[in-house]
Amino acid sequence: MKCAVVYYSKTGVTKRIADKIQAKFAADVYLVEPEKAYGGFFSAVARVVGEKISRKGAALKTTVSDFAPYDIVFIGFPVWAGTVPDFLQEYIRKADLAGKRVIPFATASATGKESSLKTLNALLPESTITDYFFTSRRQPADVAAWLDGIN
Ligand SMILES: Cc1cc2nc3c(=O)[nH]c(=O)nc-3n(C[C@H](O)[C@H](O)[C@H](O)COP(=O)(O)O)c2cc1C
């Protein structure tokens, strides 16, 4: 099983899970970043709210990779304003993931589990999404058990 991990992480919570996936599946890792980095929590929230209102998401810095060699593509992100960060949505839209098995993993303070999955389903109509993992500070989920269940 050749695996890739595509992820973004501002404060390291999502990265810790990406690192575990990398270690377990010897996955190739692709970090997705916005053109202009987000600052601390409050300025990031203010910026994201502004971007939602103007309907202009952050520009994407990362070039989209070729996922043809991979059997599984993990996609990880922090929930922002209830869903997948806009620039990562843009990356997913540009990536050719048709026919691929995609395993999403999301981290949050509390909310956004179902709405993030809904966004991903809309972005990836030709992929097979399995084993969606959501963990939050309010209700932490077991990463090791999730990874053990993937086959
Ligand atoms: C701009 C912004 C928006 C956020 N929106 C939400 C949200 O809608 N729901 C939620 O539960 N947490 C929200 N959070 C909290 C993050 O999802 C959470 O802290 C996440 O685990 C951080 O992951 P990271 O360290 O990989 O960046 C938000 C954080 C930021 C900075």
CSV table of C-alpha atoms and ligand atoms in Angstrom, one decimal:
chain,number,residue,atom,x,y,z
A,1,MET,CA,0.0,0.0,0.0
A,2,LYS,CA,1.7,3.2,-1.1
A,3,CYS,CA,0.5,6.1,0.9
A,4,ALA,CA,0.7,9.9,0.8
A,5,VAL,CA,-0.2,12.3,3.5
A,6,VAL,CA,-1.4,15.8,2.5
A,7,TYR,CA,-1.9,18.1,5.4
A,8,TYR,CA,-1.9,21.6,6.8
A,9,SER,CA,-1.3,22.4,10.5
A,10,LYS,CA,-0.9,25.8,12.1
A,11,THR,CA,-0.1,24.9,15.6
A,12,GLY,CA,1.1,21.3,15.3
A,13,VAL,CA,-2.0,19.3,16.4
A,14,THR,CA,-2.7,18.0,12.9
A,15,LYS,CA,1.0,17.5,12.2
A,16,ARG,CA,1.3,15.1,15.1
A,17,ILE,CA,-1.2,12.8,13.5
A,18,ALA,CA,0.5,13.3,10.1
A,19,ASP,CA,3.8,12.2,11.6
A,20,LYS,CA,2.1,9.0,13.1
A,21,ILE,CA,0.7,8.1,9.7
A,22,GLN,CA,4.1,8.7,8.1
A,23,ALA,CA,5.8,6.5,10.6
A,24,LYS,CA,3.2,3.7,10.4
A,25,PHE,CA,2.7,3.5,6.6
A,26,ALA,CA,6.1,4.9,5.4
A,27,ALA,CA,4.0,7.6,3.7
A,28,ASP,CA,5.3,10.4,1.5
A,29,VAL,CA,4.3,13.7,3.2
A,30,TYR,CA,3.1,16.8,1.4
A,31,LEU,CA,2.6,19.9,3.5
A,32,VAL,CA,0.1,22.4,2.0
A,33,GLU,CA,0.6,26.0,2.9
A,34,PRO,CA,-1.1,29.4,2.1
A,35,GLU,CA,0.9,32.1,0.3
A,36,LYS,CA,0.8,34.3,3.4
A,37,ALA,CA,1.1,32.4,6.8
A,38,TYR,CA,-1.7,32.9,9.3
A,39,GLY,CA,-0.7,34.5,12.6
A,40,GLY,CA,-1.8,33.8,16.1
A,41,PHE,CA,-5.3,32.5,17.0
A,42,PHE,CA,-7.2,35.7,17.1
A,43,SER,CA,-5.6,37.3,14.0
A,44,ALA,CA,-6.1,34.0,12.1
A,45,VAL,CA,-9.8,33.8,13.1
A,46,ALA,CA,-10.3,37.5,12.1
A,47,ARG,CA,-8.6,36.8,8.8
A,48,VAL,CA,-10.6,33.7,8.1
A,49,VAL,CA,-13.9,35.5,8.9
A,50,GLY,CA,-12.9,38.3,6.5
A,51,GLU,CA,-12.1,35.8,3.8
A,52,LYS,CA,-15.4,34.1,4.3
A,53,ILE,CA,-17.3,37.4,4.0
A,54,SER,CA,-15.4,38.5,0.9
A,55,ARG,CA,-15.6,35.0,-0.5
A,56,LYS,CA,-11.9,35.2,-1.3
A,57,GLY,CA,-9.9,32.5,0.4
A,58,ALA,CA,-6.1,32.7,0.9
A,59,ALA,CA,-3.9,32.1,-2.1
A,60,LEU,CA,-2.3,28.7,-2.2
A,61,LYS,CA,1.5,28.6,-2.0
A,62,THR,CA,2.0,24.8,-2.5
A,63,THR,CA,2.1,23.3,-6.0
A,64,VAL,CA,-0.2,20.3,-6.4
A,65,SER,CA,1.7,17.0,-6.6
A,66,ASP,CA,1.0,13.9,-8.7
A,67,PHE,CA,-0.8,11.3,-6.8
A,68,ALA,CA,-0.9,8.7,-9.5
A,69,PRO,CA,1.6,6.4,-7.7
A,70,TYR,CA,-0.5,6.2,-4.5
A,71,ASP,CA,-3.1,3.7,-3.4
A,72,ILE,CA,-4.2,5.8,-0.4
A,73,VAL,CA,-4.1,9.6,0.1
A,74,PHE,CA,-4.6,10.8,3.7
A,75,ILE,CA,-5.8,14.4,3.9
A,76,GLY,CA,-5.4,16.2,7.3
A,77,PHE,CA,-6.5,19.6,8.5
A,78,PRO,CA,-7.6,21.7,11.4
A,79,VAL,CA,-11.3,22.6,11.2
A,80,TRP,CA,-11.5,26.3,10.4
A,81,ALA,CA,-14.8,28.1,10.6
A,82,GLY,CA,-16.6,24.7,10.6
A,83,THR,CA,-14.8,23.1,7.7
A,84,VAL,CA,-11.7,22.5,5.6
A,85,PRO,CA,-9.5,25.6,5.4
A,86,ASP,CA,-10.1,27.4,2.0
A,87,PHE,CA,-6.6,27.1,0.6
A,88,LEU,CA,-6.6,23.4,1.3
A,89,GLN,CA,-10.0,23.1,-0.4
A,90,GLU,CA,-8.3,24.8,-3.4
A,91,TYR,CA,-5.5,22.3,-3.3
A,92,ILE,CA,-7.9,19.3,-3.2
A,93,ARG,CA,-9.9,20.8,-6.1
A,94,LYS,CA,-6.7,21.0,-8.2
A,95,ALA,CA,-5.3,17.6,-7.3
A,96,ASP,CA,-6.3,14.7,-9.4
A,97,LEU,CA,-7.7,12.2,-6.9
A,98,ALA,CA,-10.3,10.6,-9.1
A,99,GLY,CA,-10.5,6.8,-8.4
A,100,LYS,CA,-8.3,7.2,-5.3
A,101,ARG,CA,-9.0,6.0,-1.8
A,102,VAL,CA,-8.9,9.1,0.4
A,103,ILE,CA,-8.7,9.0,4.2
A,104,PRO,CA,-9.4,12.3,5.8
A,105,PHE,CA,-8.4,13.3,9.3
A,106,ALA,CA,-9.5,16.5,11.1
A,107,THR,CA,-8.6,18.1,14.4
A,108,ALA,CA,-10.7,20.8,16.1
A,109,SER,CA,-11.5,22.4,19.4
A,110,ALA,CA,-15.0,20.9,19.3
A,111,THR,CA,-17.1,21.3,16.2
A,112,GLY,CA,-17.0,20.6,12.5
A,113,LYS,CA,-17.0,16.8,12.2
A,114,GLU,CA,-20.0,16.4,9.9
A,115,SER,CA,-19.7,19.7,8.0
A,116,SER,CA,-16.0,19.0,7.1
A,117,LEU,CA,-16.9,15.5,5.8
A,118,LYS,CA,-19.7,17.1,3.7
A,119,THR,CA,-17.2,19.5,2.2
A,120,LEU,CA,-14.8,16.7,1.4
A,121,ASN,CA,-17.6,14.6,-0.2
A,122,ALA,CA,-18.5,17.6,-2.4
A,123,LEU,CA,-14.8,18.2,-3.3
A,124,LEU,CA,-14.0,14.6,-4.1
A,125,PRO,CA,-17.0,13.1,-6.0
A,126,GLU,CA,-14.8,10.6,-7.8
A,127,SER,CA,-12.8,9.4,-4.9
A,128,THR,CA,-13.7,6.8,-2.3
A,129,ILE,CA,-13.6,8.4,1.2
A,130,THR,CA,-13.1,5.8,4.0
A,131,ASP,CA,-12.1,5.7,7.6
A,132,TYR,CA,-12.7,9.4,8.3
A,133,PHE,CA,-11.1,10.4,11.6
A,134,PHE,CA,-12.1,13.4,13.7
A,135,THR,CA,-10.6,14.3,17.0
A,136,SER,CA,-11.3,17.4,19.2
A,137,ARG,CA,-10.0,18.9,22.4
A,138,ARG,CA,-13.4,18.4,23.8
A,139,GLN,CA,-13.7,14.8,22.8
A,140,PRO,CA,-10.3,13.3,21.9
A,141,ALA,CA,-10.3,10.2,19.7
A,142,ASP,CA,-7.7,7.4,19.7
A,143,VAL,CA,-5.3,7.9,16.8
A,144,ALA,CA,-3.5,4.5,17.3
A,145,ALA,CA,-6.8,2.6,17.3
A,146,TRP,CA,-7.9,4.4,14.1
A,147,LEU,CA,-4.6,3.6,12.4
A,148,ASP,CA,-4.7,0.0,13.5
A,149,GLY,CA,-8.1,-0.3,11.9
A,150,ILE,CA,-7.0,0.9,8.4
A,151,ASN,CA,-6.3,-2.0,6.0
B,1,LIG,C1,-8.9,30.4,12.1
B,1,LIG,C2,-9.4,29.3,13.0
B,1,LIG,C3,-10.7,28.8,13.0
B,1,LIG,C4,-11.1,27.7,13.8
B,1,LIG,N1,-12.4,27.2,13.7
B,1,LIG,C5,-12.8,26.2,14.5
B,1,LIG,C6,-14.1,25.7,14.4
B,1,LIG,O1,-14.9,26.1,13.6
B,1,LIG,N2,-14.4,24.6,15.2
B,1,LIG,C7,-13.5,24.1,16.1
B,1,LIG,O2,-13.9,23.2,16.8
B,1,LIG,N3,-12.3,24.5,16.2
B,1,LIG,C8,-11.9,25.6,15.4
B,1,LIG,N4,-10.6,26.0,15.5
B,1,LIG,C9,-9.6,25.3,16.3
B,1,LIG,C10,-8.7,24.4,15.5
B,1,LIG,O3,-9.4,23.6,14.6
B,1,LIG,C11,-7.9,23.4,16.5
B,1,LIG,O4,-7.2,24.1,17.4
B,1,LIG,C12,-7.0,22.5,15.7
B,1,LIG,O5,-6.8,21.3,16.4
B,1,LIG,C13,-5.6,23.1,15.4
B,1,LIG,O6,-4.9,22.2,14.6
B,1,LIG,P1,-3.4,22.6,14.1
B,1,LIG,O7,-2.5,22.7,15.4
B,1,LIG,O8,-3.0,21.5,13.3
B,1,LIG,O9,-3.4,23.9,13.4
B,1,LIG,C14,-10.1,27.1,14.7
B,1,LIG,C15,-8.8,27.6,14.8
B,1,LIG,C16,-8.4,28.7,14.0
B,1,LIG,C17,-7.0,29.2,14.0
